[in-house]
Coordinates of C-alpha atoms and ligand atoms in Angstrom, one line a residue:
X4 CA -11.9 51.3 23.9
X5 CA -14.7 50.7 21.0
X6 CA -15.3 46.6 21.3
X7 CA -14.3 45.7 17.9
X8 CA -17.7 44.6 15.8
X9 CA -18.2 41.2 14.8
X10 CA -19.4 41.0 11.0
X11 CA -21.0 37.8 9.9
X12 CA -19.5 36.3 6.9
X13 CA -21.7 35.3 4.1
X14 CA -22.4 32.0 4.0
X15 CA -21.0 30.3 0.8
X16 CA -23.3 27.7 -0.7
X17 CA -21.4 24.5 0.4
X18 CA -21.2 21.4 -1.7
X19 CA -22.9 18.5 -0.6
X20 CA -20.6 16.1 0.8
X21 CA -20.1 13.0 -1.4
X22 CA -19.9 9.9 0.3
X23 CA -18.1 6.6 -1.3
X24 CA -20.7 4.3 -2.2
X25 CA -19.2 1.5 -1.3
X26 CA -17.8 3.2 2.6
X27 CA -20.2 1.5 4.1
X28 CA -19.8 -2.0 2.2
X29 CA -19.7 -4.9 4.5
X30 CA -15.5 -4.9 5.6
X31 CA -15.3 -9.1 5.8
X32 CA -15.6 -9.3 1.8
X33 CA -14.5 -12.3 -0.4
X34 CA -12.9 -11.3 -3.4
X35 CA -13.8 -11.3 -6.8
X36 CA -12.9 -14.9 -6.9
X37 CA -15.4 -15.6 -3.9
X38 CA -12.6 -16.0 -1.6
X39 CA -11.5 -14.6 2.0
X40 CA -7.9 -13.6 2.1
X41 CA -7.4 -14.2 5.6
X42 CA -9.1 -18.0 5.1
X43 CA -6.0 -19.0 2.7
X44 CA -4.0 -17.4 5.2
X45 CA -5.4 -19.5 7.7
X46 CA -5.3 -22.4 6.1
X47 CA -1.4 -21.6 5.1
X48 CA -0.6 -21.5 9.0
X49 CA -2.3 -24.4 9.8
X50 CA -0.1 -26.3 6.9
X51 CA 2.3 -25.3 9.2
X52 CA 0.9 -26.1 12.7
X53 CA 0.4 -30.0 11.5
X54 CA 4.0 -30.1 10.5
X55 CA 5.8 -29.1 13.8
X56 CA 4.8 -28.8 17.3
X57 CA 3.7 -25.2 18.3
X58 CA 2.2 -24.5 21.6
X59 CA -1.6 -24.3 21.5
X60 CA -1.5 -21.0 23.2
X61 CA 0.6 -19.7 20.5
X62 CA -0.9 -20.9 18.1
X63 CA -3.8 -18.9 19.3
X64 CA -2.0 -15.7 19.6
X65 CA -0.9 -16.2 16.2
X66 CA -4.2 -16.8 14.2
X67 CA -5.4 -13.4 15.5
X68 CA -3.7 -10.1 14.4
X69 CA -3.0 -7.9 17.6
X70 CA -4.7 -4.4 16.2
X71 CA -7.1 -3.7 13.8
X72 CA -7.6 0.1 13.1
X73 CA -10.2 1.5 10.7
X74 CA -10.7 5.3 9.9
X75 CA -13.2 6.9 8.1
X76 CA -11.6 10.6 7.0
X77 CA -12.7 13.2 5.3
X78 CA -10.8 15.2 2.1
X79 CA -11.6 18.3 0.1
X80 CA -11.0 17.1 -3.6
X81 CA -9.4 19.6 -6.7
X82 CA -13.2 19.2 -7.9
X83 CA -14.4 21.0 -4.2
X84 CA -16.1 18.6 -2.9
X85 CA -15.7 16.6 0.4
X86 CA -15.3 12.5 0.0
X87 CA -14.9 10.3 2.8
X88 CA -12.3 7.8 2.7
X89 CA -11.8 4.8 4.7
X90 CA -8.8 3.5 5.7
X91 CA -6.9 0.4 7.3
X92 CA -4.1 -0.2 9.3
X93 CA -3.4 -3.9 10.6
X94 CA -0.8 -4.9 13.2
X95 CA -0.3 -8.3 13.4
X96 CA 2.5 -8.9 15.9
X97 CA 5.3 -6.8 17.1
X98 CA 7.4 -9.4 19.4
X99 CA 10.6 -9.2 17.0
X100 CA 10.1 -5.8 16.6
X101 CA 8.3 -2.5 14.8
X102 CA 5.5 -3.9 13.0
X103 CA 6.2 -3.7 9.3
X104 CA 4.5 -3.7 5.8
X105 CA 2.9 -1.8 2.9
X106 CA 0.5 1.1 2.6
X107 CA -2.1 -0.3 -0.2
X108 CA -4.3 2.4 -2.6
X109 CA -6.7 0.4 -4.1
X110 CA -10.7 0.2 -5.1
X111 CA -10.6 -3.5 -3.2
X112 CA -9.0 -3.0 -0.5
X113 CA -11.1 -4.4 2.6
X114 CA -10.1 -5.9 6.4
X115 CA -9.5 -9.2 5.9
X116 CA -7.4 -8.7 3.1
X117 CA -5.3 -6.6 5.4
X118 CA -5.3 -9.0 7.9
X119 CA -4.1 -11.6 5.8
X120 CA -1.5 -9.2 4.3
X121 CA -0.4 -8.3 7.7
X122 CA 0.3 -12.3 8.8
X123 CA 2.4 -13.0 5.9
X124 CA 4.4 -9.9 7.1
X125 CA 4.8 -11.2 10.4
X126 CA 6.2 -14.9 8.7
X127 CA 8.4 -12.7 6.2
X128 CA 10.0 -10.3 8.6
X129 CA 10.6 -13.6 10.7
X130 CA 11.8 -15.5 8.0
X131 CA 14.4 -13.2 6.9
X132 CA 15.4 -12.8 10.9
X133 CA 14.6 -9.0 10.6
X134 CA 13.7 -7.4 13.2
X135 CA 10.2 -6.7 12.6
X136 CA 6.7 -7.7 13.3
X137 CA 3.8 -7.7 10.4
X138 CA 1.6 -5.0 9.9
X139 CA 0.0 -3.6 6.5
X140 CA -2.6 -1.3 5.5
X141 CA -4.3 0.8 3.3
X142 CA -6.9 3.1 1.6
X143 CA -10.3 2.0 -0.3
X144 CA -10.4 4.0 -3.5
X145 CA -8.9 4.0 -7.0
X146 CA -6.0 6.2 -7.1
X147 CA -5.6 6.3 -10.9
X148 CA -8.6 8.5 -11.4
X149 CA -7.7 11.5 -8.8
X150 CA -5.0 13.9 -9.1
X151 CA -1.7 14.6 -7.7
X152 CA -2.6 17.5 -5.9
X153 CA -5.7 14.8 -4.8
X154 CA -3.2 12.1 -3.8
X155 CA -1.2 14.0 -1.5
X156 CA -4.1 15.3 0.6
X157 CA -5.6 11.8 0.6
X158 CA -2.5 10.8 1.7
X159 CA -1.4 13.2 4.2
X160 CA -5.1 12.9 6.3
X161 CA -4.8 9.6 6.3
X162 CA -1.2 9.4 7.5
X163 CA -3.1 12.6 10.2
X164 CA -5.7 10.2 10.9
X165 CA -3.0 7.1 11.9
X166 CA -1.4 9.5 14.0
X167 CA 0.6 7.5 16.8
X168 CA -0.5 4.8 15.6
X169 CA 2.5 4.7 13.2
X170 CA 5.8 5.5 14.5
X171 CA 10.1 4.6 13.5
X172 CA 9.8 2.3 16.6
X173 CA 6.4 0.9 16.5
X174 CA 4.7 0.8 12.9
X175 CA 6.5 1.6 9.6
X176 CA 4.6 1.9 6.7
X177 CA 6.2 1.1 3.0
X178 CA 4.8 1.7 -0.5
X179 CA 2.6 -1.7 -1.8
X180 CA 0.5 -2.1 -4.9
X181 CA -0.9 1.6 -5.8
X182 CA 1.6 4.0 -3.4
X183 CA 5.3 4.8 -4.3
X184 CA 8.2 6.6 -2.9
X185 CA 6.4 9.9 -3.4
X186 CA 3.4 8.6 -1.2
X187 CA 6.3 7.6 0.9
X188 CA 7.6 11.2 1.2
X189 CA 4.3 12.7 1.8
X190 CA 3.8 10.4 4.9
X191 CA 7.1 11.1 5.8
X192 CA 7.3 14.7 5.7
X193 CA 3.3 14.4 7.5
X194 CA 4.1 12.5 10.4
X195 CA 7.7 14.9 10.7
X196 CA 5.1 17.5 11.1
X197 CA 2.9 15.8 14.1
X198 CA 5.9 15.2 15.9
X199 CA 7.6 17.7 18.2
X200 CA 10.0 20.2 16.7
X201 CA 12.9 18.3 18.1
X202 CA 11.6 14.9 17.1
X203 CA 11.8 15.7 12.9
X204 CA 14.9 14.8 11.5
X205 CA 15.1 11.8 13.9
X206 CA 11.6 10.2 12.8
X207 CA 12.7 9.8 9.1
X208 CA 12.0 6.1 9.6
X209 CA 8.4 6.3 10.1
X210 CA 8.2 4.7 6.2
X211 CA 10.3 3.3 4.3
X212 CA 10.6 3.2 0.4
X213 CA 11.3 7.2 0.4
X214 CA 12.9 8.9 -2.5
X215 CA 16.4 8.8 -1.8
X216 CA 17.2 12.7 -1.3
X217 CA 14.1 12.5 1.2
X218 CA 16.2 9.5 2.7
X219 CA 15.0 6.4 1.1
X220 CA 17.7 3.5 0.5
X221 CA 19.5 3.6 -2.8
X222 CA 18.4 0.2 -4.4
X223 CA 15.3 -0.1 -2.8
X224 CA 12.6 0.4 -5.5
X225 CA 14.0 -2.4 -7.3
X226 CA 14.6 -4.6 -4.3
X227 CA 11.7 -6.6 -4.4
X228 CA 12.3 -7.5 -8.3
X229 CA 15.9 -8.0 -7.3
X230 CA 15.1 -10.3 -4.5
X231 CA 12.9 -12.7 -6.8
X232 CA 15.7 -13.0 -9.3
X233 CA 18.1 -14.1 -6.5
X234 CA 15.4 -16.8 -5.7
X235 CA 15.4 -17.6 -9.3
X236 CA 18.8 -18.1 -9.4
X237 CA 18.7 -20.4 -6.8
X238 CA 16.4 -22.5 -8.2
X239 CA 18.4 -22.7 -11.4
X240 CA 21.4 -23.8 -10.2
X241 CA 19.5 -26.6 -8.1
X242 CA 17.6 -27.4 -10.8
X243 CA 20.6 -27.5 -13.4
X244 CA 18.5 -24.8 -15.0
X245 CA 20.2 -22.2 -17.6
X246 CA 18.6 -18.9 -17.2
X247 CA 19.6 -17.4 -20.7
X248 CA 17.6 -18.1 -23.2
X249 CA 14.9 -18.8 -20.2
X250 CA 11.4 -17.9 -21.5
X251 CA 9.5 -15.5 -18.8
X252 CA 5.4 -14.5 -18.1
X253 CA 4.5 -11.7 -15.9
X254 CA 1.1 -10.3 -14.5
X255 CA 1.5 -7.5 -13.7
X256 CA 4.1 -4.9 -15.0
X257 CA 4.3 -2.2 -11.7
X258 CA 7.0 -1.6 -9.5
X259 CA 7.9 -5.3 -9.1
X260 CA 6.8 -7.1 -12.4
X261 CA 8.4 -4.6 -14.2
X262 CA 12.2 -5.0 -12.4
X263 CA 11.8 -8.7 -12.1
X264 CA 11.7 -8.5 -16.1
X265 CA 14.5 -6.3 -16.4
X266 CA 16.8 -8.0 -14.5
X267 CA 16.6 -11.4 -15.7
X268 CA 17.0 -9.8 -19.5
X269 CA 20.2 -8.7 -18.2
X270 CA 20.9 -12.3 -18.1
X271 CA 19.2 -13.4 -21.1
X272 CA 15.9 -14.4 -20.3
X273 CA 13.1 -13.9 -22.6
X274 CA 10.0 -11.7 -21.6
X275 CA 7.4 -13.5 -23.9
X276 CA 4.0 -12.9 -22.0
X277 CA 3.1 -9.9 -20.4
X278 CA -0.5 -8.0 -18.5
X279 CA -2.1 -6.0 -16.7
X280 CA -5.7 -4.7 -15.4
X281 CA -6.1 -3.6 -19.3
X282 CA -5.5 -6.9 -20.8
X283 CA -3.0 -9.8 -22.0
X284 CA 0.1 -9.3 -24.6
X285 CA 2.4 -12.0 -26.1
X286 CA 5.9 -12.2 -28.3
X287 CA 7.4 -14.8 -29.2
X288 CA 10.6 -13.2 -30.0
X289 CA 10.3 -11.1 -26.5
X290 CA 9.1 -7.5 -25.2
X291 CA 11.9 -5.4 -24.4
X292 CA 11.0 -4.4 -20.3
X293 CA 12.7 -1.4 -20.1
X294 CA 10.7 0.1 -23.3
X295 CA 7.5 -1.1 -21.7
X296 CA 7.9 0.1 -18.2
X297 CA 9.0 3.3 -19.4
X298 CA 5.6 3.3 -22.0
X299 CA 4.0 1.8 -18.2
X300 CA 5.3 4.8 -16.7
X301 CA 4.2 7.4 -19.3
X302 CA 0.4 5.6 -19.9
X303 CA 0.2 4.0 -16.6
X304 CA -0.7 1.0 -18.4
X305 CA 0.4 -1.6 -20.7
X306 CA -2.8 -1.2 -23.1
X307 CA -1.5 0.1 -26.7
X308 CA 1.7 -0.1 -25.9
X309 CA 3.5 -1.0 -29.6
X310 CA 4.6 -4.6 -30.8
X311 CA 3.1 -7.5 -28.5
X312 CA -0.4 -9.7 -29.6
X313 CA -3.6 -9.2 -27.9
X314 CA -4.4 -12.6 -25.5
X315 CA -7.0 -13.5 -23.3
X316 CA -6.4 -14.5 -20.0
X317 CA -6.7 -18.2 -20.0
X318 CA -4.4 -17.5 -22.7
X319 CA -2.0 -15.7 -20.8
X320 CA -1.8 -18.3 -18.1
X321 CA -1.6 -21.4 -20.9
X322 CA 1.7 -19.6 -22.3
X323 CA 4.2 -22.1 -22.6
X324 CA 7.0 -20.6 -20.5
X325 CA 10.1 -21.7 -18.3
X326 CA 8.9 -19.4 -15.5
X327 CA 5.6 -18.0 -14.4
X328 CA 5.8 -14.6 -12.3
X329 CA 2.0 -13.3 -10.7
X330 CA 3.4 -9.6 -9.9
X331 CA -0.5 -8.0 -9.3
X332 CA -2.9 -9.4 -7.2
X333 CA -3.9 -11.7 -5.0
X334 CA -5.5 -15.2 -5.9
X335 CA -4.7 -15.4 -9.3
X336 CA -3.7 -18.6 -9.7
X337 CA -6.4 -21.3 -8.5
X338 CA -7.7 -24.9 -9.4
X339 CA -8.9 -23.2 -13.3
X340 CA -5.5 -21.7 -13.7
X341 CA -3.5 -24.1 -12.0
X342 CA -4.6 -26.6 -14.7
X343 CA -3.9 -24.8 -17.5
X344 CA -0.6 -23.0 -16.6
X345 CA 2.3 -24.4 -18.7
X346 CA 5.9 -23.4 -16.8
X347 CA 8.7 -25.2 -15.0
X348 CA 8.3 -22.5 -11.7
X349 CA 5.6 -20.1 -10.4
X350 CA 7.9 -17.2 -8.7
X351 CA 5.4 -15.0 -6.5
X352 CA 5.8 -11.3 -6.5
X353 CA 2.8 -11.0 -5.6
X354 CA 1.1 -11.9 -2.2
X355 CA -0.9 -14.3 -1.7
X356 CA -1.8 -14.9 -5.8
X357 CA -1.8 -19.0 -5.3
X358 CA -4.8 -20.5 -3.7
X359 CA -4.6 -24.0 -1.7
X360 CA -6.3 -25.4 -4.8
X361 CA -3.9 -24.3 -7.2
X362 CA -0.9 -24.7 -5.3
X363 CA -2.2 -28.8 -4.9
X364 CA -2.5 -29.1 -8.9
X365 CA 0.8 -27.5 -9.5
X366 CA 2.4 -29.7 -7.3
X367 CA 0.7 -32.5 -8.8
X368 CA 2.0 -31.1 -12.5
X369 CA 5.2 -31.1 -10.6
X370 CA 5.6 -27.3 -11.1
X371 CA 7.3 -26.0 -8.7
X372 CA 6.8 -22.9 -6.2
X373 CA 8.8 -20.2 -5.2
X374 CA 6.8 -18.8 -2.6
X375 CA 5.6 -14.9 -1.5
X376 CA 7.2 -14.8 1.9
X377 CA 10.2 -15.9 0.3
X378 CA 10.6 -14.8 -3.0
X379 CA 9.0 -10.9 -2.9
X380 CA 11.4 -10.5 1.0
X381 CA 13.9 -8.5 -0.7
X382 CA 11.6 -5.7 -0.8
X383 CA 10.9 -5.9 3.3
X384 CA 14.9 -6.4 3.6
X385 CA 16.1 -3.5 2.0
X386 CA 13.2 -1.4 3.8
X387 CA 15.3 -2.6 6.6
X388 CA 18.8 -1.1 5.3
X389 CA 16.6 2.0 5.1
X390 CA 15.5 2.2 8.6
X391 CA 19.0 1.6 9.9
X392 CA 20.7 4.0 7.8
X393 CA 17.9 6.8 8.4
X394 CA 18.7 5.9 12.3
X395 CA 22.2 6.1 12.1
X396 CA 21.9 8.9 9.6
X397 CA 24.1 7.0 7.1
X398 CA 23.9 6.3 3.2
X399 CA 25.1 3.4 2.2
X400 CA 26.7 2.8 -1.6
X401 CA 24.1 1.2 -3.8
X402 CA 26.5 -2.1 -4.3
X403 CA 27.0 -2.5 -0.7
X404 CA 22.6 -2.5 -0.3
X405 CA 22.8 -5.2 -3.5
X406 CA 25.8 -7.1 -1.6
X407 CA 24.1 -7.4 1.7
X408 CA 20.3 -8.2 0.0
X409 CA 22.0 -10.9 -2.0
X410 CA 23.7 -12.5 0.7
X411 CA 20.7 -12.8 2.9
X412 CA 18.3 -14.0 -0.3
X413 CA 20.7 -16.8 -0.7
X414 CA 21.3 -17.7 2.7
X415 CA 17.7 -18.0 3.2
X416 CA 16.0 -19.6 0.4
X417 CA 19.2 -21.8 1.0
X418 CA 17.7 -22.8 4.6
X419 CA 14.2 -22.6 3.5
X420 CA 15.2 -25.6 0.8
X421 CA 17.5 -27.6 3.2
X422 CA 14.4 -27.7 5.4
X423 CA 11.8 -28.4 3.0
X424 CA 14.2 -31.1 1.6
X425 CA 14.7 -32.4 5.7
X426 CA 11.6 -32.6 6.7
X427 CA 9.7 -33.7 3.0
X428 CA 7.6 -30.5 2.9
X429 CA 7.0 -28.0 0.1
X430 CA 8.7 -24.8 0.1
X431 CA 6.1 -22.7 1.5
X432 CA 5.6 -24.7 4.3
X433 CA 9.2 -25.0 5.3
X434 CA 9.6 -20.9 5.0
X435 CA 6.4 -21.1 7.6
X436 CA 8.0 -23.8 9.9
X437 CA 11.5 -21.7 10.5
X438 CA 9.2 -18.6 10.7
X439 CA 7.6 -19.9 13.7
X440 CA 10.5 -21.8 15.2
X441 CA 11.7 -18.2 15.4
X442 CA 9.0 -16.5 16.7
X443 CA 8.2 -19.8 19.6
X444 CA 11.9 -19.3 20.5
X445 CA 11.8 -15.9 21.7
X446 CA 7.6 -16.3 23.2
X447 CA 9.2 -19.2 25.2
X448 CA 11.7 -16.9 26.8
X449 CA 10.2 -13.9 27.1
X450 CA 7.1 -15.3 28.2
X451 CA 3.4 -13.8 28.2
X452 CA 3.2 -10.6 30.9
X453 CA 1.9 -10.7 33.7
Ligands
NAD507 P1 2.1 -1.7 -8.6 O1 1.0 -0.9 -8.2 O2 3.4 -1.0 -8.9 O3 1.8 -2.6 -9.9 C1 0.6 -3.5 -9.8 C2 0.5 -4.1 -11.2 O4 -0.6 -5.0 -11.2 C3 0.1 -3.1 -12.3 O5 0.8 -3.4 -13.5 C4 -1.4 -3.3 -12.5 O6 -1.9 -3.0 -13.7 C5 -1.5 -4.8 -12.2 N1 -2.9 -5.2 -11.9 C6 -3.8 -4.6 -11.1 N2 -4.9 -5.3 -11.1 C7 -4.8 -6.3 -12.0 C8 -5.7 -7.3 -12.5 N3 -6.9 -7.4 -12.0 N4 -5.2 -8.2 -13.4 C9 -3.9 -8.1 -13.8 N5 -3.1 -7.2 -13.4 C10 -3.5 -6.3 -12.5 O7 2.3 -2.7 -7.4 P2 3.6 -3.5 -7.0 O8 4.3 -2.7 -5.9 O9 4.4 -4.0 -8.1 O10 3.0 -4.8 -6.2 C11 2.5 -5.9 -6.9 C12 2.4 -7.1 -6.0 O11 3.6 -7.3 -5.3 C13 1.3 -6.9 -4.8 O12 0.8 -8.1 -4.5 C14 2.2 -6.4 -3.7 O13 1.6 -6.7 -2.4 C15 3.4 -7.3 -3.9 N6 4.7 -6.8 -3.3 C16 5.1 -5.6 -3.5 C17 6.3 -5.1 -2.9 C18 7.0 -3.8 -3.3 O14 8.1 -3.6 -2.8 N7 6.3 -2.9 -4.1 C19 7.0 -6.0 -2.0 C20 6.5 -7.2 -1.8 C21 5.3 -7.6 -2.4

């Protein structure tokens, strides 16, 4: 027999490789504001640690996330070429269970602000006596100027690049400021693909925040808004607060500024002050929400959107209002905004947007705090309903998920004021202290091996 003949292939001219600019930037990075993440994070636990007695060993454990994984992974772009992306993925603890917490697309995006991002997880999932660890993660880059066709692939190498490091029983991923439910499906349907053929259907649980005919939890994309207005409430009734006719700000007008407004409308509160990364917008008489998050979800941005006056930010943040919600970023509020802000409550959606400065002059001005771990849990909760309905391959009815997330917002900020109220601590504090009461509890039986 003739030995088949090996013909060379042309070579094509290959593209150079493009490499991020800003891949190799140093990873501990303040933020815009000149501050670390992880510092106010530390600075939050140690609030904490003077208030009750945790052992010093623990405490150690604690101040230290358990894994820090960073990958560096290549993608052909729509345009042809190659870009390197990197990417993060932060485990903080696991001794409750998986650890849990969003995926994060965003130009900022560095280590410490994923470490910081994965504690807070650890405190919420303990909090809310889910069983869950902290974890969180995600990629450096923009994701508003690539493609769909460019999202999935940057999405589906990274979720290749995790590999075992994710999994329904030891990391699950959700959607955070940037991804979605159809991020969510892509890593979904990725991992499904890793796995071994008779793994598939049974690792559904890998994320949470799917789609729900890809076996996401009905009521989940509006959980975390949902949440916050259950806090809300709480606070109104202890305040002897009416809600309608409340006046509302929001930064921030994405997955959960943008629910958070539409539910409280329902019950006549009064979105005056609205913005985003384009800029500030006020109305006296009120924005309607679900006309601007549908405009939000057209333009992908609140910039010319019909009706509204241009503001600046100090502006934004001196709006006389009943109740302040930061639903973007991180350290938004500190000791310049603090001073100027004009409200009866700061409700954080967001994580981490109050610095220890700005917290101290609110408290001062006698504003008062609802804060992250507490107030944006309803998103982490529901994931929760997800993952146990994907492993008992249920669905439950929608008013059954906004029953059961209800009950546990209520019970909880309910303990979390008894105790602040008990022990003459703010509200973030106390969330902390039965967050770690939890977490010494089951270290003090189960021990440290060997
Ligand atoms: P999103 O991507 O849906 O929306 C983010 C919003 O923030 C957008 O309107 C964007 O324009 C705005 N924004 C970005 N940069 C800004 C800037 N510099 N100034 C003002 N506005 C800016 O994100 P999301 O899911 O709504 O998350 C918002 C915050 O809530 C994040 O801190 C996130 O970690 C937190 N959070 C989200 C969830 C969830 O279920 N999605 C749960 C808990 C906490």
């Amino acid at each position: 027999m003739q030995a088949s003949k090996i013909t060379a292939v042309p070579r094509t001219k290959q593209p150079a490789p493009m490499i991020d600019k800003d891949l190799d930037a140093e990873i501990i990075e303040p933020t815009e504001k000149g501050e670390n993440l992880f510092k106010l994070a530390e600075k939050q636990l140690q609030r904490a640690f003077d208030v009750i007695a945790i052992d010093a060993s623990l405490q150690t454990i604690l101040k230290q996330p358990k894994n820090e994984i960073i990958i560096h992974f290549p993608v052909k772009l729509s345009t042809g070429k190659v870009q390197l992306f990197k990417g993060y993925r932060v485990q903080h603890n696991n001794i409750l269970g998986p650890f849990k917490g969003g995926i994060r697309f965003h130009q900022n995006v560095y280590l410490d602000e994923c470490k910081a991002l994965a504690t807070w997880m650890t405190w919420k999932c303990a909090l809310q006596n889910l069983p869950f660890g902290g974890g969180k993660g995600g990629v450096k880059f923009d994701p508003s100027l690539h493609t769909k066709e460019d999202l999935e692939h940057i999405t589906r190498r990274f979720t290749h690049a995790l590999g075992n490091n994710i999994g329904p029983e030891w990391d699950v991923p959700a959607p955070d400021m940037g991804t979605n439910a159809q991020i969510m499906d892509w890593m979904m349907d990725t991992y499904s693909n890793i796995v071994s053929m008779s793994d598939k259907q049974s690792v559904k649980r890998v994320v949470t925040g799917k789609s729900t005919v890809c076996g996401g939890s009905p009521g989940r994309e509006e959980a975390t808004g949902r949440g916050i207005v259950h806090c809300i409430t709480q606070w109104a009734d202890e305040a002897r607060f009416n809600l309608a006719g409340a006046t509302l700000a929001v930064q921030g007008f994405g997955n959960v500024g943008s629910n958070t407004a539409k539910i409280l409308s329902r019950m006549g509160a009064s979105l005056i002050a609205v913005g985003d990364h384009t800029g500030y917008w006020r109305h006296p008489e009120g924005f309607n929400p679900y006309k601007l998050a549908e405009y939000v979800r057209q333009k992908g941005t609140l910039q010319g959107y019909p009706g509204g006056e241009s503001m600046t930010r100090d502006e934004f943040f001196a709006t006389k209002c009943d109740i302040f919600i930061p639903a973007a970023l991180e350290l938004q509020i500190c000791e310049h905004e603090a001073k100027l802000m004009n409200c009866k409550v700061v409700v954080e959606g967001a994580n981490g947007p109050t610095n220890v400065e700005g917290e101290t002059i609110l408290a001062n001005r006698g504003i008062h705090i609802i804060p992250d771990i507490l107030a944006n849990s309803g998103g982490v909760v529901v994931s929760y309903f997800e993952w146990l309905q994907n492993k008992r391959s249920e669905t439950w009815d929608i008013e059954d998920v906004r029953t059961r997330l209800e009950t546990r917002m209520n019970n909880t900020y309910q303990m979390a004021s008894e105790k602040a109220r008990h022990l003459q601590i703010d509200m973030r504090t106390a969330c902390y202290v039965i967050a770690l009461e939890r977490l010494q509890e089951v270290y003090a039986r189960r021990g440290i091996w060997p």
